[in-house]
mmCIF file of C-alpha atoms in Angstrom:
data_model
loop_
_atom_site.group_PDB
_atom_site.id
_atom_site.type_symbol
_atom_site.label_atom_id
_atom_site.label_comp_id
_atom_site.label_asym_id
_atom_site.label_seq_id
_atom_site.Cartn_x
_atom_site.Cartn_y
_atom_site.Cartn_z
ATOM 1 C CA MET A 1 106.221 74.339 94.812
ATOM 2 C CA ASP A 2 103.626 76.615 92.406
ATOM 3 C CA ILE A 3 104.313 80.203 92.472
ATOM 4 C CA GLU A 4 100.615 81.195 92.491
ATOM 5 C CA LYS A 5 99.790 78.708 95.293
ATOM 6 C CA LEU A 6 103.121 80.456 97.359
ATOM 7 C CA LYS A 7 101.266 84.269 95.931
ATOM 8 C CA GLU A 8 97.546 83.030 97.291
ATOM 9 C CA GLN A 9 100.271 81.842 101.521
ATOM 10 C CA MET A 10 101.788 85.093 101.786
ATOM 11 C CA HIS A 11 97.996 86.993 101.803
ATOM 12 C CA SER A 12 96.492 83.631 103.826
ATOM 13 C CA GLY A 13 98.468 84.545 107.365
ATOM 14 C CA GLU A 14 100.182 81.023 106.631
ATOM 15 C CA VAL A 15 103.557 80.342 107.227
ATOM 16 C CA TYR A 16 105.204 79.736 103.880
ATOM 17 C CA PHE A 17 109.248 79.845 102.132
ATOM 18 C CA GLU A 18 110.048 81.418 99.894
ATOM 19 C CA ILE A 19 111.589 80.360 96.631
ATOM 20 C CA GLU A 20 113.864 82.279 94.283
ATOM 21 C CA GLU A 21 111.080 82.451 91.546
ATOM 22 C CA LEU A 22 109.328 84.880 94.169
ATOM 23 C CA GLN A 23 112.756 87.293 94.369
ATOM 24 C CA LYS A 24 112.599 88.084 90.954
ATOM 25 C CA GLU A 25 109.668 89.010 91.000
ATOM 26 C CA GLN A 26 109.772 91.207 93.464
ATOM 27 C CA ALA A 27 113.929 92.176 91.600
ATOM 28 C CA VAL A 28 111.320 93.810 89.628
ATOM 29 C CA TYR A 29 109.726 96.518 92.202
ATOM 30 C CA ARG A 30 113.053 96.715 93.265
ATOM 31 C CA ASP A 31 114.361 97.735 90.782
ATOM 32 C CA LEU A 32 111.479 100.335 90.948
ATOM 33 C CA LEU A 33 111.833 102.725 94.096
ATOM 34 C CA PHE A 34 115.061 102.770 93.223
ATOM 35 C CA GLN A 35 114.188 104.677 90.837
ATOM 36 C CA PHE A 36 112.368 106.489 93.164
ATOM 37 C CA ASN A 37 114.394 107.111 95.025
ATOM 38 C CA HIS A 38 116.994 108.300 92.718
ATOM 39 C CA THR A 39 114.082 110.960 90.929
ATOM 40 C CA LEU A 40 115.695 114.774 91.119
ATOM 41 C CA PRO A 41 113.066 116.067 94.263
ATOM 42 C CA SER A 42 111.950 118.817 91.385
ATOM 43 C CA LYS A 43 111.281 115.833 88.824
ATOM 44 C CA THR A 44 107.824 115.162 90.938
ATOM 45 C CA GLU A 45 105.417 114.090 87.623
ATOM 46 C CA GLU A 46 108.358 111.945 86.527
ATOM 47 C CA LYS A 47 108.071 110.823 90.470
ATOM 48 C CA ASN A 48 104.031 110.239 90.894
ATOM 49 C CA GLU A 49 104.663 108.228 87.973
ATOM 50 C CA ILE A 50 106.748 105.422 89.709
ATOM 51 C CA LEU A 51 105.590 105.626 92.685
ATOM 52 C CA HIS A 52 101.645 104.871 90.408
ATOM 53 C CA GLN A 53 103.617 101.901 88.790
ATOM 54 C CA LEU A 54 105.375 100.738 92.372
ATOM 55 C CA LEU A 55 102.332 100.555 94.503
ATOM 56 C CA GLY A 56 98.890 98.746 94.831
ATOM 57 C CA SER A 57 97.179 102.351 94.171
ATOM 58 C CA PHE A 58 98.550 106.356 94.829
ATOM 59 C CA GLY A 59 95.445 108.862 95.852
ATOM 60 C CA GLU A 60 96.041 112.070 94.295
ATOM 61 C CA ASN A 61 97.887 114.998 96.227
ATOM 62 C CA THR A 62 99.376 112.332 97.891
ATOM 63 C CA TYR A 63 103.516 112.869 99.173
ATOM 64 C CA ILE A 64 106.572 110.957 99.806
ATOM 65 C CA GLU A 65 109.317 112.054 100.846
ATOM 66 C CA PRO A 66 112.388 110.358 99.575
ATOM 67 C CA PRO A 67 113.793 108.098 100.592
ATOM 68 C CA LEU A 68 111.098 104.856 100.351
ATOM 69 C CA HIS A 69 112.163 101.945 101.334
ATOM 70 C CA ALA A 70 109.456 99.001 100.632
ATOM 71 C CA ASN A 71 109.906 94.846 100.362
ATOM 72 C CA TRP A 72 107.571 95.879 97.368
ATOM 73 C CA GLY A 73 105.457 98.695 96.975
ATOM 74 C CA LYS A 74 102.573 96.780 95.122
ATOM 75 C CA ASN A 75 101.120 95.376 98.197
ATOM 76 C CA THR A 76 100.417 99.299 99.461
ATOM 77 C CA PHE A 77 97.090 100.819 99.141
ATOM 78 C CA ILE A 78 97.511 104.543 99.397
ATOM 79 C CA GLY A 79 94.894 107.002 99.766
ATOM 80 C CA LYS A 80 94.953 110.786 98.974
ATOM 81 C CA ASP A 81 95.615 114.053 100.905
ATOM 82 C CA VAL A 82 98.387 111.497 102.469
ATOM 83 C CA TYR A 83 101.444 112.792 103.513
ATOM 84 C CA VAL A 84 104.641 110.218 104.070
ATOM 85 C CA ASN A 85 107.913 112.508 105.504
ATOM 86 C CA SER A 86 111.371 110.510 104.805
ATOM 87 C CA SER A 87 112.279 106.772 105.440
ATOM 88 C CA LEU A 88 109.316 105.265 105.570
ATOM 89 C CA THR A 89 110.176 101.750 105.508
ATOM 90 C CA LEU A 90 107.088 99.405 104.470
ATOM 91 C CA VAL A 91 107.798 95.480 105.413
ATOM 92 C CA ASP A 92 105.142 95.324 102.862
ATOM 93 C CA ASP A 93 104.863 91.429 102.394
ATOM 94 C CA THR A 94 100.921 91.136 102.366
ATOM 95 C CA LYS A 95 98.851 94.214 102.126
ATOM 96 C CA VAL A 96 99.350 97.531 103.473
ATOM 97 C CA GLU A 97 96.740 100.240 103.715
ATOM 98 C CA ILE A 98 96.980 104.137 104.910
ATOM 99 C CA HIS A 99 93.568 105.374 103.912
ATOM 100 C CA ASP A 100 93.026 109.480 102.722
ATOM 101 C CA TYR A 101 94.041 112.407 104.829
ATOM 102 C CA VAL A 102 96.638 109.839 106.597
ATOM 103 C CA MET A 103 100.668 111.823 107.897
ATOM 104 C CA ILE A 104 103.203 109.892 108.958
ATOM 105 C CA GLY A 105 106.083 111.467 109.976
ATOM 106 C CA PRO A 106 109.794 110.461 109.539
ATOM 107 C CA ASN A 107 111.294 107.319 110.643
ATOM 108 C CA VAL A 108 107.615 105.379 110.452
ATOM 109 C CA THR A 109 108.108 101.424 109.909
ATOM 110 C CA ILE A 110 105.092 100.209 108.714
ATOM 111 C CA SER A 111 106.019 95.184 108.880
ATOM 112 C CA THR A 112 103.372 92.635 108.051
ATOM 113 C CA ALA A 113 105.641 89.477 108.047
ATOM 114 C CA ALA A 114 105.973 87.951 110.982
ATOM 115 C CA HIS A 115 108.133 85.307 111.635
ATOM 116 C CA PRO A 116 107.833 81.639 113.534
ATOM 117 C CA LEU A 117 109.065 80.870 117.106
ATOM 118 C CA SER A 118 110.445 77.589 116.134
ATOM 119 C CA ALA A 119 114.005 77.877 115.877
ATOM 120 C CA GLU A 120 113.641 74.711 113.047
ATOM 121 C CA LEU A 121 111.137 77.093 110.831
ATOM 122 C CA ARG A 122 113.365 79.955 110.918
ATOM 123 C CA ILE A 123 116.605 78.725 109.526
ATOM 124 C CA LYS A 124 114.025 77.298 106.890
ATOM 125 C CA ARG A 125 113.434 80.856 106.664
ATOM 126 C CA ALA A 126 110.134 80.680 106.730
ATOM 127 C CA GLN A 127 107.777 83.599 107.810
ATOM 128 C CA TYR A 128 103.632 84.423 108.097
ATOM 129 C CA ASN A 129 101.948 88.246 106.930
ATOM 130 C CA LEU A 130 99.074 89.516 108.542
ATOM 131 C CA PRO A 131 97.591 92.642 107.026
ATOM 132 C CA VAL A 132 98.204 96.387 108.444
ATOM 133 C CA ILE A 133 95.417 99.369 107.843
ATOM 134 C CA ILE A 134 95.636 102.770 108.850
ATOM 135 C CA GLU A 135 92.376 104.156 108.485
ATOM 136 C CA LYS A 136 91.542 107.948 107.348
ATOM 137 C CA ASN A 137 93.264 110.744 108.993
ATOM 138 C CA VAL A 138 94.869 109.509 111.716
ATOM 139 C CA TRP A 139 98.637 110.769 112.663
ATOM 140 C CA ILE A 140 101.027 108.911 113.114
ATOM 141 C CA GLY A 141 105.191 110.354 114.986
ATOM 142 C CA ALA A 142 108.228 110.472 113.659
ATOM 143 C CA SER A 143 109.911 106.486 114.540
ATOM 144 C CA VAL A 144 106.678 105.160 115.176
ATOM 145 C CA VAL A 145 106.888 101.050 114.471
ATOM 146 C CA ILE A 146 103.261 99.114 113.330
ATOM 147 C CA LEU A 147 103.758 95.624 113.906
ATOM 148 C CA PRO A 148 102.199 92.661 111.597
ATOM 149 C CA GLY A 149 97.942 92.725 112.132
ATOM 150 C CA VAL A 150 97.745 95.935 113.764
ATOM 151 C CA ARG A 151 94.529 98.480 112.774
ATOM 152 C CA ILE A 152 94.894 101.971 113.474
ATOM 153 C CA GLY A 153 91.933 103.362 113.774
ATOM 154 C CA GLU A 154 89.939 107.128 111.907
ATOM 155 C CA ASN A 155 91.483 110.117 113.424
ATOM 156 C CA SER A 156 93.706 108.956 115.752
ATOM 157 C CA VAL A 157 97.139 110.416 117.125
ATOM 158 C CA ILE A 158 99.437 107.880 117.737
ATOM 159 C CA GLY A 159 102.467 109.643 119.447
ATOM 160 C CA ALA A 160 106.253 109.684 117.640
ATOM 161 C CA GLY A 161 108.411 106.994 118.952
ATOM 162 C CA SER A 162 106.041 104.287 119.507
ATOM 163 C CA VAL A 163 105.774 100.342 119.082
ATOM 164 C CA VAL A 164 102.490 99.543 117.966
ATOM 165 C CA THR A 165 101.686 96.187 118.577
ATOM 166 C CA LYS A 166 98.274 96.016 118.806
ATOM 167 C CA ASP A 167 94.784 97.445 117.209
ATOM 168 C CA ILE A 168 94.050 101.278 118.155
ATOM 169 C CA PRO A 169 90.361 102.407 118.335
ATOM 170 C CA LYS A 170 89.458 105.549 116.554
ATOM 171 C CA ASN A 171 89.430 109.140 117.388
ATOM 172 C CA VAL A 172 92.463 109.050 120.470
ATOM 173 C CA VAL A 173 95.398 109.260 121.271
ATOM 174 C CA ALA A 174 98.351 106.284 121.502
ATOM 175 C CA TYR A 175 101.742 106.194 122.913
ATOM 176 C CA GLY A 176 104.258 104.764 124.142
ATOM 177 C CA SER A 177 106.054 100.619 124.174
ATOM 178 C CA PRO A 178 103.987 99.076 123.950
ATOM 179 C CA CYS A 179 101.216 101.603 122.524
ATOM 180 C CA ARG A 180 98.902 102.204 124.523
ATOM 181 C CA VAL A 181 95.723 105.171 124.542
ATOM 182 C CA ARG A 182 96.993 107.711 126.544
ATOM 183 C CA LYS A 183 93.494 109.857 125.814
ATOM 184 C CA ASN A 184 90.342 109.936 123.980
ATOM 185 C CA LEU A 185 89.250 112.734 121.238
ATOM 186 C CA GLU A 186 85.928 112.487 121.003
#
C-alpha cells in the first residue's frame, strides 16, 4: 500500500493496518521524544526547541513536565499558556488538539487509537483513530483517561481518575468512570 494513502486512512476513522515504512517514520519522532525526556531540567530553551520539532504545534508560555510519552507527537497540537504535569501519554495516531489555557494533571492518557471488536482483524493488528479535542481553559485532573473521539468543552473540569468515554459540554464539572456531568459552572 502507498504510504501517503495509509496516512490518509489513519486520519479518516477507517480501519487500517500499519506497514514497516510507517514505523520507520514514527521512529524519528520517538528519537525526538527520547531527547526531550533526557534533557536536563534547567535546559528549558533546549527542551522547547525539541518540542517544536516533535509536536504539530507548541504554543508560547506552554510547559510540559517530563516524562512525556507519545506514539507520534506530530499529531498533537498544543496552544498557548498550557501546563502539562508529568507522565502525559499521547496515543496520537491522529489529531489531538489541546487549546489555550488548559491544565493537565499528572499521569493523564489521551488516546485517539482504537481496535476493531473483530478478533480476526485484531490478530492482523487492525486499528482506527478518532481525534480528541480539549477546548480552551479546561482542567484535566490526575490520572484521567480520555478515549478516542471525545471533545471536552471550554472551561470544563474533569475530576481525577475519570474515564472520559463521551463528549463533555462546556462549563461543567464531570467525573467518574464513565465520566458524567455532575455540576454546571454557569
